[in-house]
Amino acid sequence: ILFNGLVSQAKSPDEVAGVLAHEIGHVREKHVMQGMLRQMGLAVVLGGFDGNGGSTLNGLLSTTYTRESEREADDHSLKALKSASVSPIATADFFRRLSAMDGSAQMREGKERAMASYTSSHPLSDERRKLFENSVIKGKAYRPILSSDEWTELKTMCAQDRKVKSGWGFDFE
């Protein structure tokens, strides 16, 4: 599934390729199923705690697994981009924009950054930006995943498809 919002907000087709490769990594690694089983197990183990303490602890414990899954999906994306000779710099740019929105780009090393990293379900966007930037191979001849004409055509098709529905009973803009 390719979301129109992703295509319309993306700055390049290589950026879309990096995001899609990340999502494919989640599927390949069976992260959704693992997460459901983990949550069910944690719910059983923490069932004896009162509602608030148990759910808070459950939430904190589950974020560790989510961050690990996100790192695995990022690794999958990097491998897929490398295999296709697509530069990871566009995906780094995607995370640069996210880090500006979530504030992680402005966080200095220290307690604030450590706490944000510990309580977040995902690695900090700024850390992910650095991961993708640092994976660029200097001197490598990268090629775009789509030509300029193909990218324009993809965006046009997504924008003009009147049959597209969100699946949630309303359309996203």
PDB file of C-alpha atoms in Angstrom:
ATOM      1  CA  ILE A   1       0.000   0.000   0.000  1.00  0.00           C
ATOM      2  CA  LEU A   2       1.344   3.384  -0.966  1.00  0.00           C
ATOM      3  CA  PHE A   3      -0.203   6.286   0.936  1.00  0.00           C
ATOM      4  CA  ASN A   4      -0.948   9.467  -0.978  1.00  0.00           C
ATOM      5  CA  GLY A   5       0.127  11.496   2.059  1.00  0.00           C
ATOM      6  CA  LEU A   6       3.593   9.955   1.947  1.00  0.00           C
ATOM      7  CA  VAL A   7       3.932  10.596  -1.776  1.00  0.00           C
ATOM      8  CA  SER A   8       2.629  14.162  -1.568  1.00  0.00           C
ATOM      9  CA  GLN A   9       4.880  15.066   1.406  1.00  0.00           C
ATOM     10  CA  ALA A  10       7.994  13.309   0.119  1.00  0.00           C
ATOM     11  CA  LYS A  11      10.718  15.422  -1.421  1.00  0.00           C
ATOM     12  CA  SER A  12      11.965  12.631  -3.686  1.00  0.00           C
ATOM     13  CA  PRO A  13      11.202   9.083  -4.820  1.00  0.00           C
ATOM     14  CA  ASP A  14      14.348   7.911  -3.003  1.00  0.00           C
ATOM     15  CA  GLU A  15      12.804   9.154   0.235  1.00  0.00           C
ATOM     16  CA  VAL A  16       9.663   7.093  -0.454  1.00  0.00           C
ATOM     17  CA  ALA A  17      11.864   4.086  -1.264  1.00  0.00           C
ATOM     18  CA  GLY A  18      13.637   4.361   2.101  1.00  0.00           C
ATOM     19  CA  VAL A  19      10.365   4.624   4.029  1.00  0.00           C
ATOM     20  CA  LEU A  20       8.778   1.713   2.135  1.00  0.00           C
ATOM     21  CA  ALA A  21      11.884  -0.446   2.634  1.00  0.00           C
ATOM     22  CA  HIS A  22      11.627   0.316   6.365  1.00  0.00           C
ATOM     23  CA  GLU A  23       7.978  -0.792   6.432  1.00  0.00           C
ATOM     24  CA  ILE A  24       8.808  -3.934   4.457  1.00  0.00           C
ATOM     25  CA  GLY A  25      11.441  -4.646   7.121  1.00  0.00           C
ATOM     26  CA  HIS A  26       8.690  -4.697   9.755  1.00  0.00           C
ATOM     27  CA  VAL A  27       6.765  -7.247   7.682  1.00  0.00           C
ATOM     28  CA  ARG A  28       9.803  -9.426   6.987  1.00  0.00           C
ATOM     29  CA  GLU A  29      10.796  -9.466  10.653  1.00  0.00           C
ATOM     30  CA  LYS A  30       7.178 -10.184  11.774  1.00  0.00           C
ATOM     31  CA  HIS A  31       7.248  -7.247  14.193  1.00  0.00           C
ATOM     32  CA  VAL A  32       3.474  -6.887  14.415  1.00  0.00           C
ATOM     33  CA  MET A  33       2.969 -10.501  15.480  1.00  0.00           C
ATOM     34  CA  GLN A  34       5.903 -10.340  17.886  1.00  0.00           C
ATOM     35  CA  GLY A  35       4.494  -7.169  19.415  1.00  0.00           C
ATOM     36  CA  MET A  36       1.050  -8.674  19.880  1.00  0.00           C
ATOM     37  CA  LEU A  37       2.475 -11.782  21.574  1.00  0.00           C
ATOM     38  CA  ARG A  38       4.768  -9.672  23.756  1.00  0.00           C
ATOM     39  CA  GLN A  39       1.914  -7.392  24.837  1.00  0.00           C
ATOM     40  CA  MET A  40      -0.271 -10.391  25.639  1.00  0.00           C
ATOM     41  CA  GLY A  41       2.518 -11.934  27.724  1.00  0.00           C
ATOM     42  CA  LEU A  42       3.204  -8.681  29.563  1.00  0.00           C
ATOM     43  CA  ALA A  43      -0.511  -8.237  30.262  1.00  0.00           C
ATOM     44  CA  VAL A  44      -0.656 -11.705  31.851  1.00  0.00           C
ATOM     45  CA  VAL A  45       2.496 -11.171  33.916  1.00  0.00           C
ATOM     46  CA  LEU A  46       1.436  -7.696  35.075  1.00  0.00           C
ATOM     47  CA  GLY A  47      -2.180  -8.673  35.695  1.00  0.00           C
ATOM     48  CA  GLY A  48      -1.596  -8.792  39.447  1.00  0.00           C
ATOM     49  CA  PHE A  49      -0.570  -5.125  39.627  1.00  0.00           C
ATOM     50  CA  ASP A  50      -3.186  -2.424  40.077  1.00  0.00           C
ATOM     51  CA  GLY A  51      -4.472  -0.942  36.816  1.00  0.00           C
ATOM     52  CA  ASN A  52      -2.322   2.188  36.743  1.00  0.00           C
ATOM     53  CA  GLY A  53       1.026   0.810  37.847  1.00  0.00           C
ATOM     54  CA  GLY A  54       0.709  -2.299  35.714  1.00  0.00           C
ATOM     55  CA  SER A  55      -0.261  -0.404  32.591  1.00  0.00           C
ATOM     56  CA  THR A  56       2.505   2.163  33.071  1.00  0.00           C
ATOM     57  CA  LEU A  57       5.113  -0.545  33.556  1.00  0.00           C
ATOM     58  CA  ASN A  58       3.675  -2.458  30.596  1.00  0.00           C
ATOM     59  CA  GLY A  59       3.985   0.668  28.423  1.00  0.00           C
ATOM     60  CA  LEU A  60       7.589   1.324  29.455  1.00  0.00           C
ATOM     61  CA  LEU A  61       8.623  -2.296  28.924  1.00  0.00           C
ATOM     62  CA  SER A  62       6.954  -2.490  25.530  1.00  0.00           C
ATOM     63  CA  THR A  63       8.729   0.628  24.196  1.00  0.00           C
ATOM     64  CA  THR A  64      12.071  -1.160  24.443  1.00  0.00           C
ATOM     65  CA  TYR A  65      10.875  -3.829  22.067  1.00  0.00           C
ATOM     66  CA  THR A  66       9.415  -1.250  19.694  1.00  0.00           C
ATOM     67  CA  ARG A  67      12.701   0.662  19.503  1.00  0.00           C
ATOM     68  CA  GLU A  68      14.491  -2.597  18.752  1.00  0.00           C
ATOM     69  CA  SER A  69      11.984  -3.357  15.984  1.00  0.00           C
ATOM     70  CA  GLU A  70      12.419   0.125  14.534  1.00  0.00           C
ATOM     71  CA  ARG A  71      16.186  -0.325  14.464  1.00  0.00           C
ATOM     72  CA  GLU A  72      15.783  -3.670  12.694  1.00  0.00           C
ATOM     73  CA  ALA A  73      13.441  -2.077  10.142  1.00  0.00           C
ATOM     74  CA  ASP A  74      15.939   0.768   9.621  1.00  0.00           C
ATOM     75  CA  ASP A  75      18.684  -1.811   9.055  1.00  0.00           C
ATOM     76  CA  HIS A  76      16.465  -3.551   6.502  1.00  0.00           C
ATOM     77  CA  SER A  77      15.897  -0.227   4.745  1.00  0.00           C
ATOM     78  CA  LEU A  78      19.640   0.480   4.616  1.00  0.00           C
ATOM     79  CA  LYS A  79      20.354  -2.976   3.159  1.00  0.00           C
ATOM     80  CA  ALA A  80      17.590  -2.616   0.557  1.00  0.00           C
ATOM     81  CA  LEU A  81      18.780   0.846  -0.481  1.00  0.00           C
ATOM     82  CA  LYS A  82      22.367  -0.407  -0.728  1.00  0.00           C
ATOM     83  CA  SER A  83      21.285  -3.407  -2.796  1.00  0.00           C
ATOM     84  CA  ALA A  84      19.410  -1.115  -5.211  1.00  0.00           C
ATOM     85  CA  SER A  85      22.306   1.413  -5.304  1.00  0.00           C
ATOM     86  CA  VAL A  86      19.965   4.127  -3.977  1.00  0.00           C
ATOM     87  CA  SER A  87      21.517   6.755  -1.736  1.00  0.00           C
ATOM     88  CA  PRO A  88      20.342   6.742   1.888  1.00  0.00           C
ATOM     89  CA  ILE A  89      20.708  10.534   2.024  1.00  0.00           C
ATOM     90  CA  ALA A  90      17.067  11.106   1.017  1.00  0.00           C
ATOM     91  CA  THR A  91      15.891   8.968   3.944  1.00  0.00           C
ATOM     92  CA  ALA A  92      18.271  10.932   6.183  1.00  0.00           C
ATOM     93  CA  ASP A  93      16.565  14.109   4.923  1.00  0.00           C
ATOM     94  CA  PHE A  94      13.174  12.593   5.837  1.00  0.00           C
ATOM     95  CA  PHE A  95      14.426  12.023   9.404  1.00  0.00           C
ATOM     96  CA  ARG A  96      15.926  15.536   9.437  1.00  0.00           C
ATOM     97  CA  ARG A  97      12.433  16.960   8.855  1.00  0.00           C
ATOM     98  CA  LEU A  98      10.954  14.644  11.495  1.00  0.00           C
ATOM     99  CA  SER A  99      13.629  15.617  14.020  1.00  0.00           C
ATOM    100  CA  ALA A 100      12.814  19.285  13.489  1.00  0.00           C
ATOM    101  CA  MET A 101       9.151  18.514  14.183  1.00  0.00           C
ATOM    102  CA  ASP A 102       9.702  16.256  17.216  1.00  0.00           C
ATOM    103  CA  GLY A 103      12.411  18.465  18.725  1.00  0.00           C
ATOM    104  CA  SER A 104      15.130  15.796  18.796  1.00  0.00           C
ATOM    105  CA  ALA A 105      17.356  17.889  16.507  1.00  0.00           C
ATOM    106  CA  GLN A 106      17.535  20.586  19.185  1.00  0.00           C
ATOM    107  CA  MET A 107      18.196  18.265  22.146  1.00  0.00           C
ATOM    108  CA  ARG A 108      21.703  18.341  23.499  1.00  0.00           C
ATOM    109  CA  GLU A 109      23.371  15.240  24.880  1.00  0.00           C
ATOM    110  CA  GLY A 110      22.419  14.716  28.491  1.00  0.00           C
ATOM    111  CA  LYS A 111      19.420  14.006  30.678  1.00  0.00           C
ATOM    112  CA  GLU A 112      16.757  15.486  28.377  1.00  0.00           C
ATOM    113  CA  ARG A 113      17.926  13.472  25.396  1.00  0.00           C
ATOM    114  CA  ALA A 114      18.390  10.296  27.454  1.00  0.00           C
ATOM    115  CA  MET A 115      14.889  10.578  28.942  1.00  0.00           C
ATOM    116  CA  ALA A 116      13.314  11.259  25.539  1.00  0.00           C
ATOM    117  CA  SER A 117      15.149   8.279  24.082  1.00  0.00           C
ATOM    118  CA  TYR A 118      14.171   5.997  26.971  1.00  0.00           C
ATOM    119  CA  THR A 119      10.462   6.843  26.943  1.00  0.00           C
ATOM    120  CA  SER A 120       9.981   6.999  23.181  1.00  0.00           C
ATOM    121  CA  SER A 121       8.554   4.065  21.243  1.00  0.00           C
ATOM    122  CA  HIS A 122      10.985   4.840  18.399  1.00  0.00           C
ATOM    123  CA  PRO A 123      14.656   5.771  18.320  1.00  0.00           C
ATOM    124  CA  LEU A 124      15.036   9.552  18.217  1.00  0.00           C
ATOM    125  CA  SER A 125      14.562  10.912  14.702  1.00  0.00           C
ATOM    126  CA  ASP A 126      17.858  12.762  14.948  1.00  0.00           C
ATOM    127  CA  GLU A 127      19.689   9.506  15.761  1.00  0.00           C
ATOM    128  CA  ARG A 128      18.012   7.837  12.792  1.00  0.00           C
ATOM    129  CA  ARG A 129      19.068  10.744  10.556  1.00  0.00           C
ATOM    130  CA  LYS A 130      22.662  10.198  11.624  1.00  0.00           C
ATOM    131  CA  LEU A 131      22.389   6.443  10.977  1.00  0.00           C
ATOM    132  CA  PHE A 132      21.283   7.015   7.376  1.00  0.00           C
ATOM    133  CA  GLU A 133      23.773   9.857   6.792  1.00  0.00           C
ATOM    134  CA  ASN A 134      26.653   7.768   8.123  1.00  0.00           C
ATOM    135  CA  SER A 135      25.778   4.903   5.791  1.00  0.00           C
ATOM    136  CA  VAL A 136      26.473   6.966   2.674  1.00  0.00           C
ATOM    137  CA  ILE A 137      29.443   5.466   0.867  1.00  0.00           C
ATOM    138  CA  LYS A 138      31.695   8.263  -0.367  1.00  0.00           C
ATOM    139  CA  GLY A 139      32.456   7.997  -4.068  1.00  0.00           C
ATOM    140  CA  LYS A 140      29.730   5.406  -4.724  1.00  0.00           C
ATOM    141  CA  ALA A 141      27.700   5.979  -7.879  1.00  0.00           C
ATOM    142  CA  TYR A 142      24.139   6.015  -6.584  1.00  0.00           C
ATOM    143  CA  ARG A 143      21.181   6.125  -8.937  1.00  0.00           C
ATOM    144  CA  PRO A 144      17.673   7.458  -8.347  1.00  0.00           C
ATOM    145  CA  ILE A 145      14.957   4.848  -7.836  1.00  0.00           C
ATOM    146  CA  LEU A 146      12.716   6.651 -10.356  1.00  0.00           C
ATOM    147  CA  SER A 147      13.410   9.113 -13.137  1.00  0.00           C
ATOM    148  CA  SER A 148      12.032  12.626 -12.820  1.00  0.00           C
ATOM    149  CA  ASP A 149       9.233  11.761 -15.276  1.00  0.00           C
ATOM    150  CA  GLU A 150       8.360   8.549 -13.390  1.00  0.00           C
ATOM    151  CA  TRP A 151       8.254  10.451 -10.071  1.00  0.00           C
ATOM    152  CA  THR A 152       5.960  13.085 -11.554  1.00  0.00           C
ATOM    153  CA  GLU A 153       3.713  10.359 -12.989  1.00  0.00           C
ATOM    154  CA  LEU A 154       3.496   8.534  -9.645  1.00  0.00           C
ATOM    155  CA  LYS A 155       2.532  11.732  -7.819  1.00  0.00           C
ATOM    156  CA  THR A 156      -0.036  12.541 -10.502  1.00  0.00           C
ATOM    157  CA  MET A 157      -1.576   9.067 -10.343  1.00  0.00           C
ATOM    158  CA  CYS A 158      -1.904   9.230  -6.560  1.00  0.00           C
ATOM    159  CA  ALA A 159      -3.363  12.740  -6.639  1.00  0.00           C
ATOM    160  CA  GLN A 160      -5.889  11.922  -9.378  1.00  0.00           C
ATOM    161  CA  ASP A 161      -7.088   8.517  -8.153  1.00  0.00           C
ATOM    162  CA  ARG A 162     -10.639   9.253  -7.018  1.00  0.00           C
ATOM    163  CA  LYS A 163     -11.242   5.661  -5.878  1.00  0.00           C
ATOM    164  CA  VAL A 164      -8.656   5.865  -3.118  1.00  0.00           C
ATOM    165  CA  LYS A 165     -10.144   5.541   0.353  1.00  0.00           C
ATOM    166  CA  SER A 166      -8.363   5.577   3.665  1.00  0.00           C
ATOM    167  CA  GLY A 167     -10.040   2.433   4.935  1.00  0.00           C
ATOM    168  CA  TRP A 168     -10.979   4.178   8.178  1.00  0.00           C
ATOM    169  CA  GLY A 169     -14.307   5.604   6.998  1.00  0.00           C
ATOM    170  CA  PHE A 170     -12.827   8.998   6.116  1.00  0.00           C
ATOM    171  CA  ASP A 171     -10.141  10.266   3.823  1.00  0.00           C
ATOM    172  CA  PHE A 172      -6.831  11.688   5.008  1.00  0.00           C
ATOM    173  CA  GLU A 173      -5.619  14.916   3.467  1.00  0.00           C
TER     174      GLU A 173
END
